[in-house]
Coordinates of C-alpha atoms in Angstrom, one line a residue:
M1 CA 7.9 -63.2 5.7
L2 CA 9.7 -65.8 3.5
F3 CA 11.7 -68.5 5.3
T4 CA 14.6 -67.7 3.0
K5 CA 14.8 -64.3 4.7
L6 CA 14.9 -65.9 8.2
A7 CA 17.7 -68.2 6.9
E8 CA 19.7 -65.2 5.7
Y9 CA 19.5 -63.7 9.2
L10 CA 20.4 -67.0 10.9
Q11 CA 23.5 -67.1 8.7
K12 CA 24.4 -63.6 9.8
L13 CA 23.9 -64.6 13.5
E14 CA 26.1 -67.6 13.1
G15 CA 28.8 -65.4 11.6
T16 CA 29.3 -63.1 14.6
A17 CA 30.5 -63.6 18.2
S18 CA 29.5 -60.1 19.3
R19 CA 26.4 -59.9 21.5
N20 CA 25.9 -56.3 20.4
E21 CA 26.0 -57.3 16.8
M22 CA 23.6 -60.2 17.4
T23 CA 21.2 -57.7 19.1
V24 CA 21.2 -55.4 16.1
I25 CA 20.8 -58.3 13.6
L26 CA 17.8 -59.7 15.6
A27 CA 16.3 -56.2 15.8
E28 CA 16.5 -55.8 12.0
L29 CA 14.9 -59.2 11.6
F30 CA 12.0 -58.5 14.0
K31 CA 11.5 -55.1 12.4
E32 CA 10.9 -56.7 9.0
S33 CA 8.4 -59.2 10.4
S34 CA 4.7 -59.1 11.2
P35 CA 3.6 -59.8 14.8
D36 CA 2.6 -63.4 13.9
D37 CA 5.9 -64.0 12.2
A38 CA 7.8 -62.4 15.1
R39 CA 6.4 -65.1 17.4
L40 CA 7.6 -67.9 15.1
I41 CA 11.0 -66.2 14.6
A42 CA 11.6 -66.1 18.3
Y43 CA 11.0 -69.9 18.5
L44 CA 12.8 -71.0 15.3
S45 CA 15.9 -68.9 15.9
A46 CA 16.2 -70.7 19.2
G47 CA 15.9 -74.0 17.4
R48 CA 12.5 -74.8 18.7
L49 CA 8.8 -74.9 17.7
G50 CA 7.5 -73.3 20.9
P51 CA 8.6 -72.1 24.3
A52 CA 10.9 -74.3 26.2
Y53 CA 8.1 -75.9 28.2
N54 CA 6.0 -76.7 25.2
S55 CA 8.2 -77.6 22.3
P56 CA 8.1 -81.1 20.8
D57 CA 11.1 -83.3 20.2
F58 CA 11.5 -84.2 16.5
G59 CA 12.7 -87.7 17.4
I60 CA 15.3 -87.7 14.5
A61 CA 18.9 -88.7 15.0
D62 CA 21.8 -88.2 12.6
M63 CA 21.5 -91.7 11.1
S64 CA 17.8 -91.2 10.4
M65 CA 18.5 -87.8 8.8
L66 CA 21.2 -89.3 6.6
K67 CA 18.6 -91.6 5.2
A68 CA 16.3 -88.6 4.5
L69 CA 19.1 -86.7 2.7
G70 CA 20.0 -89.5 0.3
S71 CA 22.7 -91.9 -0.6
E72 CA 25.5 -89.4 -1.3
S73 CA 25.0 -87.7 2.1
K74 CA 27.1 -90.2 4.2
T75 CA 30.3 -89.6 2.2
I76 CA 29.9 -85.8 2.5
F77 CA 29.0 -86.1 6.2
N78 CA 32.3 -88.0 6.8
K79 CA 34.2 -85.0 5.5
L80 CA 32.1 -82.1 6.9
G81 CA 30.7 -83.6 10.1
D82 CA 27.7 -81.3 10.0
L83 CA 24.4 -82.5 8.3
G84 CA 23.3 -78.9 7.8
L85 CA 26.4 -78.3 5.7
V86 CA 25.8 -81.6 3.9
I87 CA 22.3 -80.6 2.6
E88 CA 23.6 -77.2 1.7
Q89 CA 26.3 -78.6 -0.4
I90 CA 24.1 -81.2 -2.0
K91 CA 21.4 -78.6 -2.9
S92 CA 24.0 -76.1 -4.1
K93 CA 25.2 -78.7 -6.7
T94 CA 21.7 -79.6 -7.9
Q95 CA 19.8 -76.2 -7.5
N96 CA 17.7 -75.4 -10.6
S97 CA 15.1 -72.8 -11.6
K98 CA 12.3 -74.9 -10.2
I99 CA 13.8 -74.9 -6.8
Q100 CA 14.5 -71.2 -7.0
R101 CA 10.9 -70.5 -7.9
N102 CA 9.7 -72.6 -5.0
S103 CA 11.9 -70.8 -2.5
N104 CA 9.1 -68.3 -1.8
I105 CA 7.8 -70.6 1.0
K106 CA 6.7 -68.5 4.0
I107 CA 7.9 -69.0 7.6
Q108 CA 4.4 -70.1 8.7
N109 CA 4.3 -72.8 6.0
V110 CA 7.7 -74.2 7.1
Y111 CA 6.7 -74.0 10.8
D112 CA 3.5 -75.9 10.2
R113 CA 5.3 -78.6 8.3
L114 CA 7.9 -78.9 11.0
W115 CA 5.1 -79.5 13.5
K116 CA 3.7 -82.3 11.4
I117 CA 7.1 -83.9 11.3
A118 CA 7.4 -83.7 15.1
E119 CA 3.9 -85.1 15.6
V120 CA 4.4 -88.3 13.5
S121 CA 4.5 -91.3 15.8
G122 CA 3.8 -95.0 15.9
I123 CA 4.9 -97.9 13.7
G124 CA 6.9 -96.8 10.7
S125 CA 7.2 -93.2 12.1
Q126 CA 10.8 -92.8 11.2
E127 CA 10.2 -93.6 7.5
R128 CA 7.2 -91.2 7.4
K129 CA 9.2 -88.5 9.1
Q130 CA 12.0 -89.0 6.6
E131 CA 9.6 -88.7 3.7
L132 CA 8.1 -85.4 5.1
I133 CA 11.6 -84.1 5.6
R134 CA 12.6 -84.9 2.0
K135 CA 9.6 -83.2 0.6
L136 CA 10.2 -80.1 2.6
L137 CA 13.9 -79.9 1.8
D138 CA 13.2 -80.4 -1.9
E139 CA 11.3 -77.1 -1.9
L140 CA 13.9 -75.0 -0.1
D141 CA 17.0 -73.2 -1.3
P142 CA 20.4 -74.5 0.0
V143 CA 20.7 -72.0 3.0
S144 CA 17.1 -72.5 4.1
A145 CA 17.5 -76.3 3.9
K146 CA 20.7 -76.1 6.1
Y147 CA 18.9 -74.4 8.9
V148 CA 15.8 -76.6 8.7
V149 CA 18.1 -79.6 9.2
K150 CA 19.8 -78.0 12.1
I151 CA 16.5 -77.1 13.7
I152 CA 15.2 -80.7 13.3
L153 CA 18.4 -82.2 14.8
G154 CA 18.5 -79.7 17.7
K155 CA 21.9 -78.4 16.5
L156 CA 21.1 -74.8 15.7
R157 CA 23.8 -72.8 17.6
T158 CA 23.2 -69.1 17.1
G159 CA 24.9 -68.3 20.5
F160 CA 22.4 -65.8 21.9
S161 CA 20.2 -66.1 25.0
D162 CA 16.7 -65.1 25.9
M163 CA 18.1 -61.8 27.3
T164 CA 19.7 -61.0 23.9
V165 CA 16.2 -61.4 22.3
L166 CA 14.7 -59.0 24.8
D167 CA 17.5 -56.5 24.1
S168 CA 16.8 -56.8 20.4
L169 CA 13.1 -56.1 20.9
S170 CA 14.0 -52.9 22.7
W171 CA 16.4 -52.0 19.9
M172 CA 13.7 -52.6 17.3
M173 CA 11.3 -50.3 19.2
A174 CA 13.6 -47.5 20.5
G175 CA 17.0 -47.9 18.7
D176 CA 18.7 -48.8 21.9
K177 CA 18.3 -50.9 25.0
S178 CA 16.3 -48.4 27.0
L179 CA 13.1 -50.5 26.9
R180 CA 14.8 -53.7 27.9
K181 CA 13.8 -53.7 31.5
N182 CA 10.1 -52.9 30.6
I183 CA 10.1 -55.7 28.1
E184 CA 11.8 -58.1 30.5
N185 CA 9.0 -57.3 33.0
I186 CA 6.5 -58.7 30.5
Y187 CA 8.7 -61.8 29.9
N188 CA 9.0 -62.4 33.7
V189 CA 5.2 -62.5 33.9
R190 CA 4.7 -64.6 30.8
A191 CA 7.9 -66.7 30.1
D192 CA 7.1 -67.2 26.4
L193 CA 9.6 -65.4 24.1
G194 CA 7.3 -65.9 21.1
E195 CA 4.4 -64.3 22.8
V196 CA 6.5 -61.5 24.1
A197 CA 7.9 -60.8 20.6
M198 CA 4.4 -60.8 19.2
L199 CA 3.0 -58.5 21.9
V200 CA 5.9 -56.0 21.5
K201 CA 5.7 -56.1 17.7
D202 CA 1.9 -55.5 17.9
S203 CA 2.3 -52.6 20.3
K204 CA 1.1 -49.2 19.1
T205 CA 3.1 -47.3 21.7
L206 CA 6.6 -47.2 23.2
N207 CA 5.2 -47.0 26.7
F208 CA 5.7 -50.3 28.4
K209 CA 6.1 -48.8 31.9
N210 CA 2.5 -49.3 32.9
S211 CA 1.9 -52.6 31.2
N212 CA -1.3 -54.3 32.3
I213 CA -0.1 -57.6 31.0
G214 CA -0.4 -60.1 33.9
P215 CA -0.1 -63.8 34.4
E216 CA -1.9 -66.2 32.1
I217 CA -2.9 -69.7 33.1
G218 CA -0.8 -72.2 31.2
T219 CA 2.2 -69.8 30.7
P220 CA 4.7 -70.0 33.5
V221 CA 5.6 -66.9 35.6
L222 CA 9.4 -66.7 36.3
M223 CA 9.7 -67.5 39.9
A224 CA 10.7 -64.9 42.5
K225 CA 14.1 -65.5 44.2
A226 CA 15.3 -64.9 47.7
E227 CA 18.4 -63.1 49.0
R228 CA 20.6 -64.6 51.8
A229 CA 21.1 -63.8 55.4
S230 CA 23.4 -65.4 57.9
N231 CA 21.4 -64.4 61.1
S232 CA 18.1 -63.1 62.3
A233 CA 19.5 -59.6 62.9
E234 CA 20.1 -59.1 59.2
I235 CA 16.5 -60.2 58.5
W236 CA 15.0 -57.9 61.1
E237 CA 17.1 -54.9 60.0
R238 CA 15.7 -55.2 56.5
N239 CA 12.1 -56.4 57.0
G240 CA 11.2 -55.9 60.7
E241 CA 8.0 -57.8 61.5
C242 CA 7.7 -60.4 58.8
A243 CA 6.3 -63.8 57.8
V244 CA 8.7 -66.6 58.3
E245 CA 8.2 -70.0 56.5
Y246 CA 10.0 -73.3 56.5
K247 CA 12.5 -73.8 53.7
L248 CA 12.2 -77.3 52.3
D249 CA 14.8 -79.1 50.4
G250 CA 12.5 -80.3 47.6
L251 CA 11.4 -79.2 44.1
R252 CA 9.9 -75.8 43.7
I253 CA 6.8 -76.0 41.6
Q254 CA 4.4 -73.5 40.0
A255 CA 1.0 -75.2 39.5
H256 CA -1.5 -73.9 36.9
I257 CA -4.9 -75.3 37.7
S258 CA -8.0 -75.0 35.5
K259 CA -10.7 -76.3 37.8
S260 CA -13.5 -75.1 35.6
Q261 CA -12.2 -77.5 32.8
I262 CA -11.7 -80.6 34.9
L263 CA -14.8 -82.6 34.1
N264 CA -14.0 -85.4 36.4
S265 CA -12.7 -84.2 39.7
N266 CA -12.1 -87.7 41.0
I267 CA -8.9 -88.1 39.0
Q268 CA -7.3 -91.5 39.5
I269 CA -3.6 -91.8 40.3
N270 CA -2.3 -93.1 37.0
S271 CA 0.9 -92.3 35.0
K272 CA -1.1 -92.1 31.9
L273 CA -2.8 -89.0 33.3
Q274 CA -1.9 -86.2 30.8
N275 CA -4.3 -83.6 32.3
S276 CA -3.8 -80.5 30.2
N277 CA -5.8 -78.6 32.8
I278 CA -3.2 -79.1 35.6
K279 CA 0.4 -78.1 34.7
L280 CA 3.4 -78.3 37.1
F281 CA 6.3 -76.1 36.0
S282 CA 9.7 -76.5 37.5
R283 CA 12.2 -73.6 38.0
G284 CA 13.7 -74.6 34.7
L285 CA 10.3 -74.1 33.0
E286 CA 9.8 -77.8 32.4
N287 CA 6.2 -79.0 32.6
V288 CA 6.6 -82.1 34.8
G289 CA 3.0 -82.8 35.6
H290 CA 2.9 -86.1 33.8
M291 CA 5.7 -87.4 36.2
Y292 CA 3.7 -86.6 39.3
P293 CA 0.1 -87.7 38.8
D294 CA -0.4 -88.1 42.5
I295 CA 0.3 -84.4 43.0
C296 CA -2.0 -83.5 40.1
A297 CA -4.7 -85.6 41.7
G298 CA -4.3 -83.9 45.0
L299 CA -4.4 -80.4 43.5
A300 CA -7.5 -81.3 41.5
E301 CA -9.2 -82.6 44.7
Q302 CA -8.0 -80.0 47.3
V303 CA -7.8 -76.7 45.3
K304 CA -11.2 -75.0 45.0
E305 CA -10.7 -72.5 42.1
D306 CA -8.8 -71.8 38.9
C307 CA -5.4 -70.5 40.0
I308 CA -1.7 -70.3 39.7
V309 CA 0.0 -71.3 43.0
E310 CA 3.6 -71.9 44.1
G311 CA 4.9 -74.4 46.5
E312 CA 7.6 -77.0 47.3
M313 CA 7.1 -80.6 46.3
I314 CA 8.9 -83.1 48.5
A315 CA 9.0 -86.8 49.2
V316 CA 7.6 -88.0 52.6
D317 CA 7.5 -91.2 54.6
K318 CA 4.3 -93.1 55.6
N319 CA 3.9 -90.7 58.5
G320 CA 4.2 -87.6 56.4
K321 CA 7.7 -86.7 57.6
V322 CA 9.9 -85.1 54.9
L323 CA 12.7 -87.2 53.4
A324 CA 16.1 -86.3 52.0
F325 CA 16.4 -84.5 48.6
N326 CA 17.7 -87.6 46.9
K327 CA 14.4 -89.4 47.6
T328 CA 12.5 -86.5 46.0
M329 CA 14.8 -86.7 42.9
N330 CA 14.2 -90.5 42.7
R331 CA 10.6 -89.8 42.0
K332 CA 11.3 -87.8 38.8
R333 CA 10.9 -90.4 36.0
K334 CA 9.1 -91.0 32.8
Y335 CA 8.5 -94.8 33.4
G336 CA 7.5 -97.0 36.3
I337 CA 5.7 -94.1 38.0
E338 CA 2.9 -96.1 39.6
D339 CA 5.4 -98.3 41.5
K340 CA 7.4 -95.2 42.7
I341 CA 4.2 -93.5 43.9
L342 CA 3.7 -96.4 46.3
E343 CA 7.3 -96.6 47.3
I344 CA 7.9 -92.8 47.7
P345 CA 4.7 -90.7 48.3
M346 CA 4.9 -87.0 47.7
K347 CA 3.3 -83.8 49.1
I348 CA 3.3 -80.3 48.0
F349 CA 3.5 -77.4 50.5
L350 CA 2.0 -74.2 49.0
F351 CA 3.2 -70.8 50.0
D352 CA 1.9 -68.3 47.4
V353 CA -0.9 -67.6 44.9
L354 CA -0.2 -65.4 41.9
W355 CA -3.5 -65.6 39.9
L356 CA -7.0 -66.5 41.1
K357 CA -10.3 -66.6 39.3
N358 CA -9.1 -64.7 36.2
K359 CA -7.4 -62.0 38.3
S360 CA -3.7 -61.3 38.8
L361 CA -2.6 -61.1 42.5
I362 CA 1.1 -60.4 42.0
N363 CA 0.7 -56.8 43.0
L364 CA -1.1 -57.6 46.2
P365 CA 1.0 -57.6 49.4
N366 CA 2.3 -60.9 50.7
N367 CA -0.1 -61.1 53.6
K368 CA -3.2 -60.5 51.4
R369 CA -2.0 -63.2 49.0
W370 CA -1.6 -65.6 51.9
E371 CA -5.2 -64.9 53.0
C372 CA -6.4 -65.8 49.5
L373 CA -4.3 -69.0 49.7
E374 CA -5.7 -70.1 53.0
K375 CA -9.2 -69.9 51.6
L376 CA -8.3 -71.6 48.4
V377 CA -7.0 -75.0 49.8
K378 CA -9.1 -77.7 51.4
K379 CA -7.6 -80.1 53.9
G380 CA -6.3 -83.4 52.5
E381 CA -3.4 -85.8 52.2
I382 CA -1.4 -84.3 49.3
V383 CA -1.7 -80.5 49.5
E384 CA -0.7 -78.5 52.6
L385 CA 0.1 -74.9 53.3
M386 CA 3.8 -74.2 54.2
P387 CA 4.3 -73.9 57.9
R388 CA 4.4 -70.2 58.7
I389 CA 4.4 -67.6 61.5
I390 CA 4.4 -63.9 61.8
A391 CA 7.6 -63.0 63.7
K392 CA 7.6 -60.0 65.9
S393 CA 11.2 -60.2 67.1
T394 CA 14.6 -61.7 66.3
N395 CA 13.9 -64.3 69.0
E396 CA 10.8 -65.5 67.3
I397 CA 12.8 -65.8 64.0
D398 CA 15.5 -67.8 65.8
E399 CA 13.0 -70.1 67.6
F400 CA 11.2 -70.9 64.3
F401 CA 14.6 -71.5 62.6
Q402 CA 15.6 -74.0 65.2
K403 CA 12.2 -75.7 65.0
S404 CA 12.6 -76.0 61.2
L405 CA 16.0 -77.7 61.6
K406 CA 14.7 -80.2 64.2
E407 CA 12.0 -81.2 61.7
G408 CA 14.5 -81.8 59.0
M409 CA 14.2 -78.7 57.0
E410 CA 16.9 -76.6 55.3
G411 CA 16.1 -73.5 57.2
I412 CA 13.7 -70.6 56.8
V413 CA 12.5 -67.9 54.3
A414 CA 11.5 -64.6 55.8
K415 CA 9.0 -62.5 53.7
R416 CA 8.1 -58.9 53.9
L417 CA 4.4 -58.6 54.7
D418 CA 3.7 -55.6 52.4
A419 CA 5.8 -56.9 49.4
P420 CA 4.3 -57.7 46.0
Y421 CA 5.4 -60.9 44.2
T422 CA 8.4 -59.9 42.0
P423 CA 8.5 -62.3 39.0
G424 CA 12.1 -63.3 38.0
N425 CA 13.7 -61.0 40.5
R426 CA 15.9 -61.5 43.5
D427 CA 15.5 -59.0 46.3
F428 CA 15.3 -58.7 50.0
S429 CA 11.5 -59.0 50.2
W430 CA 12.4 -62.7 50.5
I431 CA 15.4 -63.6 52.6
K432 CA 16.6 -67.2 53.2
M433 CA 18.6 -68.4 56.1
K434 CA 20.3 -71.8 56.4
T435 CA 22.4 -73.5 59.0
T436 CA 25.5 -74.5 57.1
L437 CA 27.8 -72.9 54.5
D438 CA 25.3 -72.1 51.8
S439 CA 25.5 -74.2 48.7
V440 CA 26.1 -72.7 45.3
D441 CA 24.1 -73.4 42.2
V442 CA 26.6 -73.5 39.3
V443 CA 26.4 -74.1 35.6
V444 CA 28.6 -76.8 34.1
M445 CA 30.7 -75.1 31.4
G446 CA 33.0 -78.0 30.2
Y447 CA 34.9 -81.0 31.3
S448 CA 38.2 -82.8 31.1
V449 CA 39.0 -86.5 30.6
G450 CA 39.8 -88.6 33.6
E451 CA 42.9 -90.4 34.8
G452 CA 43.2 -93.7 36.5
K453 CA 39.9 -95.2 37.5
R454 CA 38.0 -92.3 35.9
T455 CA 39.5 -93.0 32.5
G456 CA 36.6 -95.4 32.0
F457 CA 34.1 -92.7 32.8
G458 CA 35.5 -90.3 30.2
I459 CA 35.4 -87.5 32.7
G460 CA 37.7 -86.6 35.5
E461 CA 36.6 -83.1 36.5
F462 CA 34.3 -80.4 35.3
L463 CA 34.5 -76.6 35.2
V464 CA 31.6 -74.6 36.7
G465 CA 30.6 -71.0 36.6
V466 CA 28.2 -68.5 38.1
Y467 CA 26.0 -66.0 36.2
E468 CA 26.6 -62.3 35.6
P469 CA 23.3 -60.7 34.6
K470 CA 24.9 -57.4 33.5
S471 CA 26.9 -59.1 30.7
D472 CA 24.6 -62.2 30.3
K473 CA 27.7 -64.3 30.7
F474 CA 28.9 -67.2 32.8
L475 CA 32.1 -66.7 34.8
T476 CA 34.2 -69.5 36.3
V477 CA 34.3 -70.2 40.0
S478 CA 35.7 -73.7 40.4
K479 CA 36.7 -77.1 39.0
V480 CA 34.9 -80.0 40.6
G481 CA 36.3 -83.5 40.8
S482 CA 34.7 -85.0 44.0
G483 CA 31.4 -85.6 45.7
A484 CA 30.0 -87.9 43.1
T485 CA 29.5 -91.7 43.1
D486 CA 30.7 -93.9 40.2
A487 CA 27.1 -94.0 39.0
E488 CA 26.8 -90.2 39.1
W489 CA 30.0 -89.8 37.1
V490 CA 28.6 -92.1 34.4
K491 CA 25.2 -90.2 34.4
L492 CA 27.0 -86.8 34.3
R493 CA 29.1 -87.9 31.3
K494 CA 26.0 -89.0 29.4
E495 CA 24.2 -85.8 30.1
L496 CA 27.2 -83.7 29.1
E497 CA 27.6 -85.7 25.9
K498 CA 24.2 -84.4 24.9
L499 CA 25.2 -80.8 25.5
K500 CA 28.7 -80.9 23.9
V501 CA 29.5 -78.2 21.4
D502 CA 32.4 -77.8 19.0
K503 CA 33.8 -74.6 20.6
K504 CA 33.6 -72.6 23.8
P505 CA 30.3 -70.8 23.9
E506 CA 30.6 -67.0 23.5
R507 CA 28.8 -66.5 26.8
Y508 CA 31.6 -68.1 28.7
D509 CA 34.4 -65.9 30.2
V510 CA 37.2 -68.4 31.0
A511 CA 40.9 -67.7 31.7
K512 CA 43.4 -69.7 29.6
Q513 CA 44.5 -71.8 32.5
Y514 CA 41.0 -73.3 32.8
E515 CA 40.5 -74.3 29.1
Q516 CA 38.7 -77.7 28.9
N517 CA 39.0 -80.7 26.7
F518 CA 35.3 -80.5 25.9
W519 CA 32.8 -77.6 26.1
V520 CA 29.1 -77.9 26.7
R521 CA 26.3 -75.3 26.2
P522 CA 24.9 -73.7 29.4
Q523 CA 22.1 -75.9 30.5
L524 CA 23.0 -78.2 33.3
V525 CA 22.8 -76.7 36.8
L526 CA 24.3 -78.5 39.8
E527 CA 24.3 -77.7 43.5
I528 CA 27.9 -77.5 44.9
V529 CA 29.1 -77.1 48.5
A530 CA 32.7 -76.1 49.5
N531 CA 34.8 -75.8 52.6
E532 CA 35.6 -72.2 51.8
I533 CA 35.0 -69.3 49.4
S534 CA 38.2 -67.4 48.6
V535 CA 39.3 -64.5 46.4
S536 CA 40.8 -66.0 43.2
P537 CA 42.4 -63.8 40.5
G538 CA 42.5 -66.9 38.3
H539 CA 38.8 -67.3 38.1
T540 CA 36.9 -64.8 36.1
S541 CA 34.2 -64.4 38.8
G542 CA 37.0 -63.2 41.1
Y543 CA 36.2 -65.9 43.6
G544 CA 37.0 -69.6 43.9
L545 CA 35.5 -72.6 45.9
R546 CA 38.0 -74.7 47.9
F547 CA 37.3 -78.4 48.0
P548 CA 34.0 -78.2 46.1
R549 CA 31.8 -81.3 46.2
L550 CA 28.7 -82.2 44.1
I551 CA 25.5 -82.3 46.2
S552 CA 22.7 -82.6 43.7
W553 CA 21.2 -81.8 40.3
R554 CA 19.1 -78.7 40.2
E555 CA 15.8 -78.0 38.3
K556 CA 16.8 -74.5 37.2
K557 CA 17.4 -72.4 34.2
P558 CA 21.1 -71.5 33.9
E559 CA 20.2 -67.8 34.3
D560 CA 18.8 -68.8 37.7
A561 CA 22.1 -70.1 39.0
T562 CA 24.0 -68.3 41.7
T563 CA 25.2 -64.9 40.5
V564 CA 28.6 -63.2 40.9
S565 CA 27.1 -60.7 43.3
E566 CA 25.7 -63.5 45.5
I567 CA 29.1 -65.2 45.6
K568 CA 30.6 -61.8 46.7
S569 CA 27.9 -61.4 49.3
M570 CA 28.5 -64.9 50.6
Y571 CA 32.3 -64.3 50.8
T572 CA 31.7 -61.0 52.7
S573 CA 29.2 -62.5 55.1
I574 CA 31.4 -65.5 56.0
R575 CA 34.5 -63.3 56.4
M576 CA 32.6 -60.9 58.7
A577 CA 31.2 -63.8 60.8
G578 CA 34.8 -65.1 61.2
E579 CA 36.0 -61.7 62.4
N580 CA 33.2 -61.6 65.0

């Protein structure tokens, strides 16, 4: 496919706010593509060169792009405020027959050249990037050039989510969304939209129901999620005899380990370790392995076979006792890692294995996967198995729960013994129980300027929402203006500045009374706790949080935030507990 064809479709996508229209437009685009092009289209239409966990940063800011676009670009930019529109206008004035002839550049060609731009590094890299950008833009038509600039700057805003892409693939195959769930099951097992698009496009049949596509080492599996319970009776009613594990307040990690490719098993703890054979994926699908070389070293030493395992990574003191969540978060950094390793050591407590020795285990029952995990891990200082019992009564669940609290844990997770691993899904095969009013993971939607002391911060409060999977939208649940230190307000403003968009995203459902000074794209997930959950006609979720306070930043995708149904369930549980 020619890149100009992709650019035409991107222009159509930018011109509509309807999710259904976006679905049909994307379906038409995928229908015209080859399987290989479908993979690239999935990445480029999202403004990336790969899946979220493996897409390079171009390292080009507006000022550097202005230099690449030429002397007249600054004047036009001051009027338009959009460098994509700037290059489109410049090229529309100067377009000639030579440029028109050269507009038959294929998507693969543009994609390869964008990778080369991203890979340029070292002394003089900005000048070399600018030269490569100029050469590429010279060969493109105005509309294609506009979207290349937007992709490089990370400012392509088509307004659709991963779920819309999955809908469009179903529409391409069946003319409706009837295959969406089957295609989503593939995505849940291999969270790479490009690969999923290629697999679906290459399919010779419409039957995805019995897909034999399983996990693949190096590609994250969307993590299973737990439902909530307020007491052991609820757990017992649903699961009966079950496994019960500690719930740690750390960072959930999915580790992909290629033991067979690690030539030197005696890996030294060094921040320069970029071991491509050990990947640590967060819930937000970020590969954070380079930030935790001590964990990578422990896994290389203590795990016996190639595998995909899951666990909770947490900071500990010199005696191995778990520390507060803020200590764990203090370890996440790009620089000064060696010093922090000595100051704040880490451990990882494993609780599941999804793939082992080239074989998927996700369909095995939980107790069988646990047996595999026990045999997989050697004793050592970094890697341990999550503390776990088989509870044969509510009393045993309660006793283990109290024990977990005494040892500084958040609570427990009860797991049905015969349940398979359910990638990307939340169901009652896993049930979590905590001691206090459960926190809520919310998506920051926008913010308003501050008053008084916070005028200097540029932010006084922010609007947060929860996720509605059925509509793929975010619905408001609260405004938050407390619980953060001065330093956290400054940090929050800096992060939100990076996410700021010109208008309210189409995926936001917000009542007029909660309109914000500034809107941000759905990316930042925060943990909030409140004194009470109440019915709220003003908030589009139908519920509100009274006296909400910021607790922590979460390593999650926005679609993994608390859902509307969870908020409703929490409200109902708290109300019933109060009546009792």
